[in-house]
Amino acid sequence: MKIFLTNDDGIHAEGIRTLAEVLQKAGHQLFIVAPDRERSATGHSITILEPIRAYEVKIYNNVSAYKVTGTPADCVKLGLEKLVDFKPDLLISGINNGSNLGYDVLYSGTVSAAMEGWIMGYNSIAISLASDKVYNFQTAADFVADFIEKQDFSSFNERLLLNINVPDLDRTEIKGVKVCRLGTSLYEDTFEERIDPSGRRYYWLTGGSGRKSLENTDIWAVENKYIAITPLKIQLDNEDLIETWPEINF
């Protein structure tokens, strides 16, 4: 299979390196375009007010790879339009260092890169490791390789956009796989006010998670040692309100 690989943690991150090694050993042809540095929580932003630069890097054996000065979505747009030398069968974004559960998908550069791939016409997967200072990237990479080997994407009557979260556990500790809904993850945002060496005020966003662990959601699945797969779709309009909204005169 021909696979376009990207992420939001940067071209040198352990997650994408582990995934590339596993997929290459499985016989897949890879093309990698990833940010030149960490771009976590950049969402679906794109760069329009400054140039984007791409530099070829030789850090993967026999794999074409580029580091890009833009966002994850930039990497996908530029990579698919200008850099890749084949038509991919699949786009994979990850492995992200940290989960992307519930409303995280709205902020995640990892998920947004997969969304951009879907928008551009490709089956796309976002893969994240719900890491907690252990970093079992091998478990997540092995699952991805096994999943795409067994899954017939052509059997679906629509293009796929999948968000996958893998518990940070050894493969032997994983209970199974759940296809489930997004959960609810509301964060308790706190802005710490600080002063820089020049005496100027600035703010640092901190805060804790307020995730609700409801059964049959991705949050519940990962907390209970299951791999969570959530099929996503991009439909922001509210069809019910469109149909029932009273007439507006102006």
Coordinates of C-alpha atoms in Angstrom, one line a residue:
M1 CA 0.0 0.0 0.0
K2 CA 1.2 3.6 -0.7
I3 CA 0.9 5.6 2.4
F4 CA 1.3 9.4 3.0
L5 CA 2.5 9.9 6.6
T6 CA 2.4 13.1 8.7
N7 CA 1.9 14.2 12.3
D8 CA 1.9 17.3 14.5
D9 CA 4.7 16.4 16.9
G10 CA 7.4 17.1 14.3
I11 CA 9.5 15.1 11.8
H12 CA 11.8 13.9 14.5
A13 CA 9.2 12.6 17.0
E14 CA 9.4 9.1 18.3
G15 CA 5.8 8.3 17.3
I16 CA 6.1 8.9 13.6
R17 CA 9.6 7.3 13.5
T18 CA 8.2 4.1 15.1
L19 CA 5.2 4.0 12.8
A20 CA 7.4 4.5 9.7
E21 CA 9.7 1.7 10.7
V22 CA 6.8 -0.8 11.3
L23 CA 4.9 0.2 8.1
Q24 CA 8.1 -0.1 6.1
K25 CA 8.9 -3.5 7.5
A26 CA 5.3 -4.6 6.5
G27 CA 6.1 -3.7 2.9
H28 CA 4.3 -0.4 2.5
Q29 CA 5.6 2.4 0.4
L30 CA 5.9 5.6 2.4
F31 CA 6.1 9.3 1.8
I32 CA 6.6 11.5 4.8
V33 CA 5.8 15.2 5.1
A34 CA 5.8 16.5 8.7
P35 CA 6.3 19.8 10.6
D36 CA 9.9 20.9 11.3
R37 CA 9.0 21.2 15.0
E38 CA 6.2 20.4 17.3
R39 CA 2.9 21.9 16.2
S40 CA 0.5 20.4 18.8
A41 CA -2.9 22.0 19.3
T42 CA -2.7 24.0 16.1
G43 CA -6.1 22.7 14.9
H44 CA -6.8 23.1 11.2
S45 CA -4.9 26.3 10.8
I46 CA -3.1 27.0 7.6
T47 CA -0.3 29.4 6.7
I48 CA -1.3 32.3 4.4
L49 CA 0.6 35.4 5.6
E50 CA 4.2 34.0 5.1
P51 CA 5.9 31.5 2.9
I52 CA 6.1 27.8 3.6
R53 CA 9.4 26.1 3.1
A54 CA 10.0 22.4 2.7
Y55 CA 13.4 20.7 3.2
E56 CA 14.1 17.1 2.2
V57 CA 15.6 15.1 5.1
K58 CA 17.5 11.8 5.1
I59 CA 16.5 10.3 8.4
Y60 CA 14.4 7.4 7.2
N61 CA 16.0 4.5 5.3
N62 CA 14.9 4.5 1.6
V63 CA 11.9 6.8 2.4
S64 CA 11.3 10.2 0.9
A65 CA 10.7 12.7 3.8
Y66 CA 10.3 16.4 4.0
K67 CA 10.2 18.8 7.0
V68 CA 7.9 21.7 6.5
T69 CA 7.8 25.1 8.3
G70 CA 4.0 25.2 8.4
T71 CA 1.2 23.5 10.3
P72 CA 0.1 19.8 10.0
A73 CA -2.7 20.9 7.6
D74 CA -0.1 22.8 5.6
C75 CA 2.0 19.6 5.4
V76 CA -0.9 17.7 4.0
K77 CA -1.9 20.3 1.5
L78 CA 1.6 21.0 0.3
G79 CA 2.7 17.4 0.4
L80 CA -0.2 16.1 -1.7
E81 CA -0.2 19.0 -4.1
K82 CA 3.5 19.5 -4.7
L83 CA 5.8 17.0 -3.0
V84 CA 4.6 13.4 -3.1
D85 CA 5.7 11.4 -6.1
F86 CA 2.8 8.9 -6.1
K87 CA -1.0 8.8 -5.4
P88 CA -1.4 7.5 -1.9
D89 CA -3.9 4.8 -1.0
L90 CA -4.1 6.1 2.5
L91 CA -3.1 9.0 4.7
I92 CA -2.0 8.4 8.3
S93 CA -1.4 11.2 10.9
G94 CA 0.5 10.2 14.0
I95 CA 1.4 8.5 16.2
N96 CA 0.6 11.4 18.4
N97 CA 2.2 11.7 21.8
G98 CA -1.0 12.0 23.9
S99 CA -4.6 11.1 23.4
N100 CA -7.1 12.9 21.1
L101 CA -10.4 12.1 22.8
G102 CA -13.8 13.8 22.7
Y103 CA -13.6 17.5 21.9
D104 CA -9.8 17.2 21.5
V105 CA -10.5 16.5 17.8
L106 CA -11.4 20.2 17.4
Y107 CA -8.0 21.4 18.6
S108 CA -5.7 18.6 17.5
G109 CA -3.2 19.1 14.7
T110 CA -3.0 15.3 14.4
V111 CA -6.7 14.9 13.7
S112 CA -6.8 18.0 11.5
A113 CA -4.1 16.7 9.3
A114 CA -6.2 13.6 8.8
M115 CA -9.3 15.8 8.1
E116 CA -7.4 17.7 5.5
G117 CA -6.4 14.4 3.8
W118 CA -10.1 13.4 3.8
I119 CA -11.1 16.8 2.4
M120 CA -8.6 16.3 -0.4
G121 CA -10.1 12.9 -1.3
Y122 CA -8.2 10.3 0.6
N123 CA -9.1 7.7 3.3
S124 CA -7.4 9.1 6.4
I125 CA -6.5 7.9 9.9
A126 CA -5.4 9.9 12.9
I127 CA -3.6 7.7 15.4
S128 CA -2.8 8.8 19.0
L129 CA -1.2 7.1 22.0
A130 CA -2.9 7.9 25.3
S131 CA 0.5 8.3 26.8
D132 CA 1.3 8.7 30.5
K133 CA 5.1 8.8 30.6
V134 CA 5.5 5.2 29.4
Y135 CA 5.2 5.7 25.6
N136 CA 4.3 2.3 24.1
F137 CA 4.5 3.6 20.6
Q138 CA 5.3 0.1 19.4
T139 CA 1.8 -1.1 20.5
A140 CA 0.1 1.6 18.5
A141 CA 2.3 1.1 15.5
D142 CA 1.7 -2.6 15.5
F143 CA -2.0 -2.1 15.7
V144 CA -2.1 0.3 12.8
A145 CA -0.1 -2.1 10.6
D146 CA -2.4 -5.0 11.5
F147 CA -5.5 -2.9 11.1
I148 CA -4.8 -1.6 7.6
E149 CA -3.6 -5.1 6.5
K150 CA -7.0 -6.6 7.5
Q151 CA -9.3 -3.8 6.6
D152 CA -10.8 -3.6 3.2
F153 CA -11.4 0.2 2.8
S154 CA -13.1 -0.3 -0.6
S155 CA -15.9 -2.2 1.1
F156 CA -17.3 1.1 2.5
N157 CA -19.5 3.2 0.3
E158 CA -17.9 6.4 1.5
R159 CA -14.5 7.9 2.1
L160 CA -13.2 7.1 5.7
L161 CA -11.9 9.5 8.4
L162 CA -11.0 7.5 11.5
N163 CA -9.8 8.8 14.9
I164 CA -7.9 6.0 16.7
N165 CA -6.7 6.2 20.3
V166 CA -4.5 3.5 21.8
P167 CA -3.9 3.0 25.5
D168 CA -0.3 3.4 26.6
L169 CA 0.1 -0.3 27.4
D170 CA 2.0 -3.3 26.3
R171 CA 0.2 -5.2 23.6
T172 CA -0.6 -8.1 26.0
E173 CA -2.5 -5.7 28.3
I174 CA -4.9 -4.4 25.6
K175 CA -8.4 -5.9 26.1
G176 CA -9.6 -5.4 22.6
V177 CA -11.0 -2.8 20.2
K178 CA -14.2 -0.7 20.4
V179 CA -15.8 1.3 17.6
C180 CA -17.4 4.1 19.6
R181 CA -18.7 7.7 19.8
L182 CA -16.7 10.7 20.8
G183 CA -16.9 11.4 24.5
T184 CA -17.2 14.8 26.2
S185 CA -13.9 16.5 27.2
L186 CA -14.3 19.9 28.8
Y187 CA -11.2 21.5 30.1
E188 CA -10.9 23.8 33.2
D189 CA -8.8 26.5 31.5
T190 CA -6.6 28.7 33.7
F191 CA -4.4 31.5 32.4
E192 CA -1.4 32.1 34.6
E193 CA -0.2 35.7 34.4
R194 CA 3.5 36.1 34.3
I195 CA 6.1 38.8 33.7
D196 CA 9.0 38.4 31.2
P197 CA 12.6 39.6 31.8
S198 CA 11.7 42.9 30.1
G199 CA 8.8 43.5 32.6
R200 CA 6.1 42.8 30.1
R201 CA 3.0 40.9 31.1
Y202 CA 2.2 37.6 29.3
Y203 CA -0.2 34.6 29.9
W204 CA 0.4 30.9 30.0
L205 CA -2.6 28.5 29.4
T206 CA -2.8 25.7 32.0
G207 CA -5.7 23.8 33.5
G208 CA -7.0 20.3 34.0
S209 CA -9.2 17.9 32.1
G210 CA -12.9 17.5 32.8
R211 CA -13.5 14.3 30.7
K212 CA -16.8 12.4 31.2
S213 CA -16.2 8.7 31.0
L214 CA -19.5 7.5 29.6
E215 CA -19.8 3.9 28.3
N216 CA -19.5 3.4 24.6
T217 CA -17.4 6.6 24.2
D218 CA -13.7 6.8 23.2
I219 CA -12.8 8.1 26.7
W220 CA -14.4 5.2 28.4
A221 CA -12.8 2.7 26.0
V222 CA -9.3 4.0 26.5
E223 CA -9.7 4.2 30.3
N224 CA -10.8 0.6 30.3
K225 CA -7.8 -0.6 28.2
Y226 CA -9.5 -0.8 24.8
I227 CA -8.3 0.7 21.6
A228 CA -11.0 3.3 20.5
I229 CA -11.9 3.8 16.9
T230 CA -14.2 6.7 16.1
P231 CA -15.4 7.2 12.5
L232 CA -15.7 11.0 12.0
K233 CA -17.5 13.1 9.5
I234 CA -17.3 16.8 8.7
Q235 CA -20.8 18.2 8.8
L236 CA -21.1 21.4 10.8
D237 CA -24.5 22.6 9.7
N238 CA -27.5 21.8 12.0
E239 CA -30.0 20.2 9.6
D240 CA -32.9 20.2 12.2
L241 CA -32.7 23.9 12.7
I242 CA -32.3 24.6 9.0
E243 CA -35.6 22.8 8.4
T244 CA -37.5 24.3 11.4
W245 CA -36.2 27.9 11.6
P246 CA -39.0 30.5 11.2
E247 CA -39.0 32.8 8.3
I248 CA -36.7 35.8 8.6
N249 CA -37.8 39.1 7.0
F250 CA -35.5 42.0 6.3

